[in-house]
Amino acid sequence: MTAKNILSPRLSFASASNHEVNTDLETAHRIKEIDAETPIIEVLQHFSDYADIVLPVSESGQIIGYIDSQSLIEGLCKTIVARDDSSIINIKCSHHDYSASAIAMAVEDADAHLVDMFSSPSDDEKINVCLRVRHFDPTSVANSLRRHGFEVVSTFSKQSVHAEIAAERLAHLAALLNV
């Protein structure tokens, strides 16, 4: 997914008459515009560097639209598709033990499929890895990861949370993001 795919439908050249949006657009012009083919991960970096910005997106030297935090979040949500048949497992490992293929092999040894994998540094100089695996019960996958030398920090299964509560939490998050 690229910047062109996550343009904000709420921001356009015509919306510049709105004072609040106009202030954001003025801030956006102080920030270098990004190319329409910029990957969403690179766009995300701009939002971590600057709070509450609007990024102008250009194609062939022409600004084709803007990206705000809400359109970025909506784009990220499209890349991380909700699944009812999956579990979440958080693991930690040292930098020299981190290997995406070794983690995938440990998951597959438990007859599960790796759907998503996100990594980030931790405070104790290890790597935090969040896995989404296609398996209703994360126990066997967690045990396989332990056998392969990974520290399992936590597991989560949708079966343990009622669907209405989860939907309510997502609605609260969406309301919070609209603030």
PDB file of C-alpha atoms in Angstrom:
ATOM      1  CA  MET A   1       0.000   0.000   0.000  1.00  0.00           C
ATOM      2  CA  THR A   2       1.328   3.428  -0.931  1.00  0.00           C
ATOM      3  CA  ALA A   3       0.621   7.076  -0.074  1.00  0.00           C
ATOM      4  CA  LYS A   4      -1.687   7.345  -3.088  1.00  0.00           C
ATOM      5  CA  ASN A   5      -3.940   4.653  -1.560  1.00  0.00           C
ATOM      6  CA  ILE A   6      -4.473   6.475   1.738  1.00  0.00           C
ATOM      7  CA  LEU A   7      -5.306  10.032   0.688  1.00  0.00           C
ATOM      8  CA  SER A   8      -7.739  11.692   3.047  1.00  0.00           C
ATOM      9  CA  PRO A   9     -11.230  12.096   1.580  1.00  0.00           C
ATOM     10  CA  ARG A  10     -11.796  14.853   4.163  1.00  0.00           C
ATOM     11  CA  LEU A  11      -8.976  17.105   2.933  1.00  0.00           C
ATOM     12  CA  SER A  12      -8.911  18.652  -0.490  1.00  0.00           C
ATOM     13  CA  PHE A  13      -7.915  21.910  -2.081  1.00  0.00           C
ATOM     14  CA  ALA A  14     -11.483  23.165  -1.580  1.00  0.00           C
ATOM     15  CA  SER A  15     -11.365  22.424   2.159  1.00  0.00           C
ATOM     16  CA  ALA A  16      -8.584  24.972   2.608  1.00  0.00           C
ATOM     17  CA  SER A  17     -11.229  27.595   3.426  1.00  0.00           C
ATOM     18  CA  ASN A  18     -11.826  25.831   6.757  1.00  0.00           C
ATOM     19  CA  HIS A  19      -9.514  27.613   9.254  1.00  0.00           C
ATOM     20  CA  GLU A  20      -8.543  24.462  11.206  1.00  0.00           C
ATOM     21  CA  VAL A  21      -7.712  22.546   8.028  1.00  0.00           C
ATOM     22  CA  ASN A  22      -6.002  25.628   6.592  1.00  0.00           C
ATOM     23  CA  THR A  23      -3.626  25.690   9.575  1.00  0.00           C
ATOM     24  CA  ASP A  24      -2.863  22.001   8.992  1.00  0.00           C
ATOM     25  CA  LEU A  25      -2.325  22.614   5.280  1.00  0.00           C
ATOM     26  CA  GLU A  26       0.065  25.473   6.064  1.00  0.00           C
ATOM     27  CA  THR A  27       2.008  23.074   8.313  1.00  0.00           C
ATOM     28  CA  ALA A  28       1.939  20.498   5.523  1.00  0.00           C
ATOM     29  CA  HIS A  29       3.554  22.895   3.074  1.00  0.00           C
ATOM     30  CA  ARG A  30       6.449  23.398   5.516  1.00  0.00           C
ATOM     31  CA  ILE A  31       7.037  19.643   5.383  1.00  0.00           C
ATOM     32  CA  LYS A  32       8.416  18.228   2.173  1.00  0.00           C
ATOM     33  CA  GLU A  33       5.711  16.614   0.102  1.00  0.00           C
ATOM     34  CA  ILE A  34       5.905  12.887  -0.376  1.00  0.00           C
ATOM     35  CA  ASP A  35       5.651  10.937  -3.588  1.00  0.00           C
ATOM     36  CA  ALA A  36       2.424   9.065  -4.346  1.00  0.00           C
ATOM     37  CA  GLU A  37       4.349   5.758  -4.503  1.00  0.00           C
ATOM     38  CA  THR A  38       5.894   6.116  -1.017  1.00  0.00           C
ATOM     39  CA  PRO A  39       5.200   2.907   0.968  1.00  0.00           C
ATOM     40  CA  ILE A  40       2.822   3.273   3.912  1.00  0.00           C
ATOM     41  CA  ILE A  41       5.600   2.285   6.345  1.00  0.00           C
ATOM     42  CA  GLU A  42       7.624   5.324   5.234  1.00  0.00           C
ATOM     43  CA  VAL A  43       4.532   7.545   5.555  1.00  0.00           C
ATOM     44  CA  LEU A  44       4.090   6.276   9.105  1.00  0.00           C
ATOM     45  CA  GLN A  45       7.601   7.492   9.961  1.00  0.00           C
ATOM     46  CA  HIS A  46       6.610  11.072   9.073  1.00  0.00           C
ATOM     47  CA  PHE A  47       3.753  10.892  11.572  1.00  0.00           C
ATOM     48  CA  SER A  48       6.057   9.633  14.315  1.00  0.00           C
ATOM     49  CA  ASP A  49       8.437  12.534  13.654  1.00  0.00           C
ATOM     50  CA  TYR A  50       5.794  15.285  13.731  1.00  0.00           C
ATOM     51  CA  ALA A  51       2.598  15.507  15.785  1.00  0.00           C
ATOM     52  CA  ASP A  52      -0.698  16.264  14.040  1.00  0.00           C
ATOM     53  CA  ILE A  53       0.557  16.936  10.548  1.00  0.00           C
ATOM     54  CA  VAL A  54      -1.037  16.756   7.156  1.00  0.00           C
ATOM     55  CA  LEU A  55       1.265  15.459   4.447  1.00  0.00           C
ATOM     56  CA  PRO A  56       0.905  16.671   0.871  1.00  0.00           C
ATOM     57  CA  VAL A  57       1.145  13.845  -1.667  1.00  0.00           C
ATOM     58  CA  SER A  58       2.440  14.535  -5.158  1.00  0.00           C
ATOM     59  CA  GLU A  59       2.490  12.642  -8.401  1.00  0.00           C
ATOM     60  CA  SER A  60       4.498  13.892 -11.382  1.00  0.00           C
ATOM     61  CA  GLY A  61       5.203  17.137  -9.526  1.00  0.00           C
ATOM     62  CA  GLN A  62       1.513  17.907  -8.847  1.00  0.00           C
ATOM     63  CA  ILE A  63      -0.100  17.666  -5.406  1.00  0.00           C
ATOM     64  CA  ILE A  64      -2.897  15.106  -5.713  1.00  0.00           C
ATOM     65  CA  GLY A  65      -4.124  15.177  -2.107  1.00  0.00           C
ATOM     66  CA  TYR A  66      -3.214  15.034   1.551  1.00  0.00           C
ATOM     67  CA  ILE A  67      -2.743  12.387   4.226  1.00  0.00           C
ATOM     68  CA  ASP A  68      -3.847  13.088   7.791  1.00  0.00           C
ATOM     69  CA  SER A  69      -3.561  10.826  10.837  1.00  0.00           C
ATOM     70  CA  GLN A  70      -7.062   9.421  10.373  1.00  0.00           C
ATOM     71  CA  SER A  71      -6.500   8.400   6.744  1.00  0.00           C
ATOM     72  CA  LEU A  72      -3.163   6.851   7.766  1.00  0.00           C
ATOM     73  CA  ILE A  73      -4.834   4.777  10.492  1.00  0.00           C
ATOM     74  CA  GLU A  74      -7.579   3.709   8.090  1.00  0.00           C
ATOM     75  CA  GLY A  75      -4.906   2.635   5.595  1.00  0.00           C
ATOM     76  CA  LEU A  76      -3.046   0.646   8.240  1.00  0.00           C
ATOM     77  CA  CYS A  77      -6.290  -1.046   9.261  1.00  0.00           C
ATOM     78  CA  LYS A  78      -6.743  -2.181   5.661  1.00  0.00           C
ATOM     79  CA  THR A  79      -3.318  -3.838   5.695  1.00  0.00           C
ATOM     80  CA  ILE A  80      -3.999  -5.673   8.940  1.00  0.00           C
ATOM     81  CA  VAL A  81      -7.173  -7.538   8.119  1.00  0.00           C
ATOM     82  CA  ALA A  82      -9.264  -8.749  11.054  1.00  0.00           C
ATOM     83  CA  ARG A  83      -9.461 -12.514  11.326  1.00  0.00           C
ATOM     84  CA  ASP A  84     -11.649 -14.615  13.582  1.00  0.00           C
ATOM     85  CA  ASP A  85      -9.461 -17.693  13.203  1.00  0.00           C
ATOM     86  CA  SER A  86      -6.265 -16.290  14.668  1.00  0.00           C
ATOM     87  CA  SER A  87      -4.402 -15.767  17.921  1.00  0.00           C
ATOM     88  CA  ILE A  88      -1.819 -13.216  18.998  1.00  0.00           C
ATOM     89  CA  ILE A  89       1.480 -14.242  20.579  1.00  0.00           C
ATOM     90  CA  ASN A  90       4.080 -11.794  21.896  1.00  0.00           C
ATOM     91  CA  ILE A  91       7.644 -13.036  22.190  1.00  0.00           C
ATOM     92  CA  LYS A  92      11.056 -11.593  23.061  1.00  0.00           C
ATOM     93  CA  CYS A  93      14.434 -12.614  21.776  1.00  0.00           C
ATOM     94  CA  SER A  94      17.959 -11.288  21.638  1.00  0.00           C
ATOM     95  CA  HIS A  95      19.176  -9.518  18.521  1.00  0.00           C
ATOM     96  CA  HIS A  96      21.421 -12.397  17.496  1.00  0.00           C
ATOM     97  CA  ASP A  97      18.578 -14.950  17.946  1.00  0.00           C
ATOM     98  CA  TYR A  98      16.080 -12.947  15.899  1.00  0.00           C
ATOM     99  CA  SER A  99      15.266 -14.655  12.629  1.00  0.00           C
ATOM    100  CA  ALA A 100      11.960 -14.345  10.831  1.00  0.00           C
ATOM    101  CA  SER A 101      12.471 -17.735   9.220  1.00  0.00           C
ATOM    102  CA  ALA A 102      13.217 -19.411  12.581  1.00  0.00           C
ATOM    103  CA  ILE A 103      10.086 -17.862  14.106  1.00  0.00           C
ATOM    104  CA  ALA A 104       7.998 -18.939  11.111  1.00  0.00           C
ATOM    105  CA  MET A 105       9.429 -22.468  11.358  1.00  0.00           C
ATOM    106  CA  ALA A 106       8.517 -22.650  15.064  1.00  0.00           C
ATOM    107  CA  VAL A 107       4.967 -21.524  14.250  1.00  0.00           C
ATOM    108  CA  GLU A 108       4.651 -24.026  11.418  1.00  0.00           C
ATOM    109  CA  ASP A 109       5.979 -26.830  13.652  1.00  0.00           C
ATOM    110  CA  ALA A 110       2.738 -26.399  15.629  1.00  0.00           C
ATOM    111  CA  ASP A 111       0.655 -26.821  12.435  1.00  0.00           C
ATOM    112  CA  ALA A 112      -0.226 -23.122  12.365  1.00  0.00           C
ATOM    113  CA  HIS A 113       0.296 -20.414   9.774  1.00  0.00           C
ATOM    114  CA  LEU A 114       2.043 -17.117  10.414  1.00  0.00           C
ATOM    115  CA  VAL A 115      -0.318 -14.320   9.302  1.00  0.00           C
ATOM    116  CA  ASP A 116       1.466 -11.178  10.578  1.00  0.00           C
ATOM    117  CA  MET A 117       4.726 -10.432  12.332  1.00  0.00           C
ATOM    118  CA  PHE A 118       5.723  -7.068  13.789  1.00  0.00           C
ATOM    119  CA  SER A 119       8.982  -6.376  15.583  1.00  0.00           C
ATOM    120  CA  SER A 120      10.180  -3.516  17.762  1.00  0.00           C
ATOM    121  CA  PRO A 121      13.081  -2.896  20.141  1.00  0.00           C
ATOM    122  CA  SER A 122      12.480  -3.426  23.864  1.00  0.00           C
ATOM    123  CA  ASP A 123      13.866  -1.589  26.881  1.00  0.00           C
ATOM    124  CA  ASP A 124      16.101  -4.514  27.828  1.00  0.00           C
ATOM    125  CA  GLU A 125      17.967  -4.487  24.474  1.00  0.00           C
ATOM    126  CA  LYS A 126      15.968  -7.394  23.119  1.00  0.00           C
ATOM    127  CA  ILE A 127      13.469  -7.480  20.287  1.00  0.00           C
ATOM    128  CA  ASN A 128       9.722  -7.641  20.925  1.00  0.00           C
ATOM    129  CA  VAL A 129       7.911  -9.615  18.262  1.00  0.00           C
ATOM    130  CA  CYS A 130       4.135  -9.668  17.933  1.00  0.00           C
ATOM    131  CA  LEU A 131       2.845 -12.622  15.933  1.00  0.00           C
ATOM    132  CA  ARG A 132      -0.613 -13.265  14.603  1.00  0.00           C
ATOM    133  CA  VAL A 133      -1.005 -16.947  13.845  1.00  0.00           C
ATOM    134  CA  ARG A 134      -3.839 -18.782  12.187  1.00  0.00           C
ATOM    135  CA  HIS A 135      -4.768 -21.017  15.079  1.00  0.00           C
ATOM    136  CA  PHE A 136      -7.694 -20.721  17.511  1.00  0.00           C
ATOM    137  CA  ASP A 137      -5.696 -21.835  20.548  1.00  0.00           C
ATOM    138  CA  PRO A 138      -2.235 -20.258  20.876  1.00  0.00           C
ATOM    139  CA  THR A 139      -1.005 -22.818  23.445  1.00  0.00           C
ATOM    140  CA  SER A 140       0.614 -25.266  21.025  1.00  0.00           C
ATOM    141  CA  VAL A 141       2.260 -22.458  19.059  1.00  0.00           C
ATOM    142  CA  ALA A 142       3.559 -20.847  22.273  1.00  0.00           C
ATOM    143  CA  ASN A 143       5.003 -24.201  23.371  1.00  0.00           C
ATOM    144  CA  SER A 144       6.695 -24.641  19.992  1.00  0.00           C
ATOM    145  CA  LEU A 145       8.202 -21.147  20.196  1.00  0.00           C
ATOM    146  CA  ARG A 146       9.545 -21.958  23.691  1.00  0.00           C
ATOM    147  CA  ARG A 147      11.072 -25.215  22.379  1.00  0.00           C
ATOM    148  CA  HIS A 148      12.835 -23.159  19.685  1.00  0.00           C
ATOM    149  CA  GLY A 149      14.327 -20.880  22.362  1.00  0.00           C
ATOM    150  CA  PHE A 150      11.993 -17.872  22.184  1.00  0.00           C
ATOM    151  CA  GLU A 151      10.638 -16.222  25.337  1.00  0.00           C
ATOM    152  CA  VAL A 152       6.832 -16.139  25.159  1.00  0.00           C
ATOM    153  CA  VAL A 153       5.620 -12.978  26.897  1.00  0.00           C
ATOM    154  CA  SER A 154       1.856 -13.271  26.348  1.00  0.00           C
ATOM    155  CA  THR A 155      -0.828 -14.923  24.271  1.00  0.00           C
ATOM    156  CA  PHE A 156      -4.290 -13.799  23.256  1.00  0.00           C
ATOM    157  CA  SER A 157      -7.133 -15.600  21.551  1.00  0.00           C
ATOM    158  CA  LYS A 158     -10.366 -14.081  20.305  1.00  0.00           C
ATOM    159  CA  GLN A 159     -12.201 -17.022  21.793  1.00  0.00           C
ATOM    160  CA  SER A 160     -11.416 -15.592  25.213  1.00  0.00           C
ATOM    161  CA  VAL A 161     -13.069 -12.237  24.462  1.00  0.00           C
ATOM    162  CA  HIS A 162     -16.753 -11.890  23.688  1.00  0.00           C
ATOM    163  CA  ALA A 163     -17.301 -10.427  20.193  1.00  0.00           C
ATOM    164  CA  GLU A 164     -19.599  -7.646  21.395  1.00  0.00           C
ATOM    165  CA  ILE A 165     -17.028  -6.412  23.921  1.00  0.00           C
ATOM    166  CA  ALA A 166     -14.341  -6.361  21.235  1.00  0.00           C
ATOM    167  CA  ALA A 167     -16.611  -4.445  18.848  1.00  0.00           C
ATOM    168  CA  GLU A 168     -17.428  -1.952  21.599  1.00  0.00           C
ATOM    169  CA  ARG A 169     -13.717  -1.413  22.277  1.00  0.00           C
ATOM    170  CA  LEU A 170     -13.046  -0.807  18.591  1.00  0.00           C
ATOM    171  CA  ALA A 171     -15.898   1.723  18.489  1.00  0.00           C
ATOM    172  CA  HIS A 172     -14.393   3.536  21.503  1.00  0.00           C
ATOM    173  CA  LEU A 173     -10.990   3.576  19.798  1.00  0.00           C
ATOM    174  CA  ALA A 174     -12.511   4.970  16.598  1.00  0.00           C
ATOM    175  CA  ALA A 175     -14.281   7.686  18.620  1.00  0.00           C
ATOM    176  CA  LEU A 176     -11.025   8.519  20.395  1.00  0.00           C
ATOM    177  CA  LEU A 177      -9.145   8.769  17.106  1.00  0.00           C
ATOM    178  CA  ASN A 178     -11.765  11.168  15.764  1.00  0.00           C
ATOM    179  CA  VAL A 179     -11.036  13.639  18.597  1.00  0.00           C
TER     180      VAL A 179
END
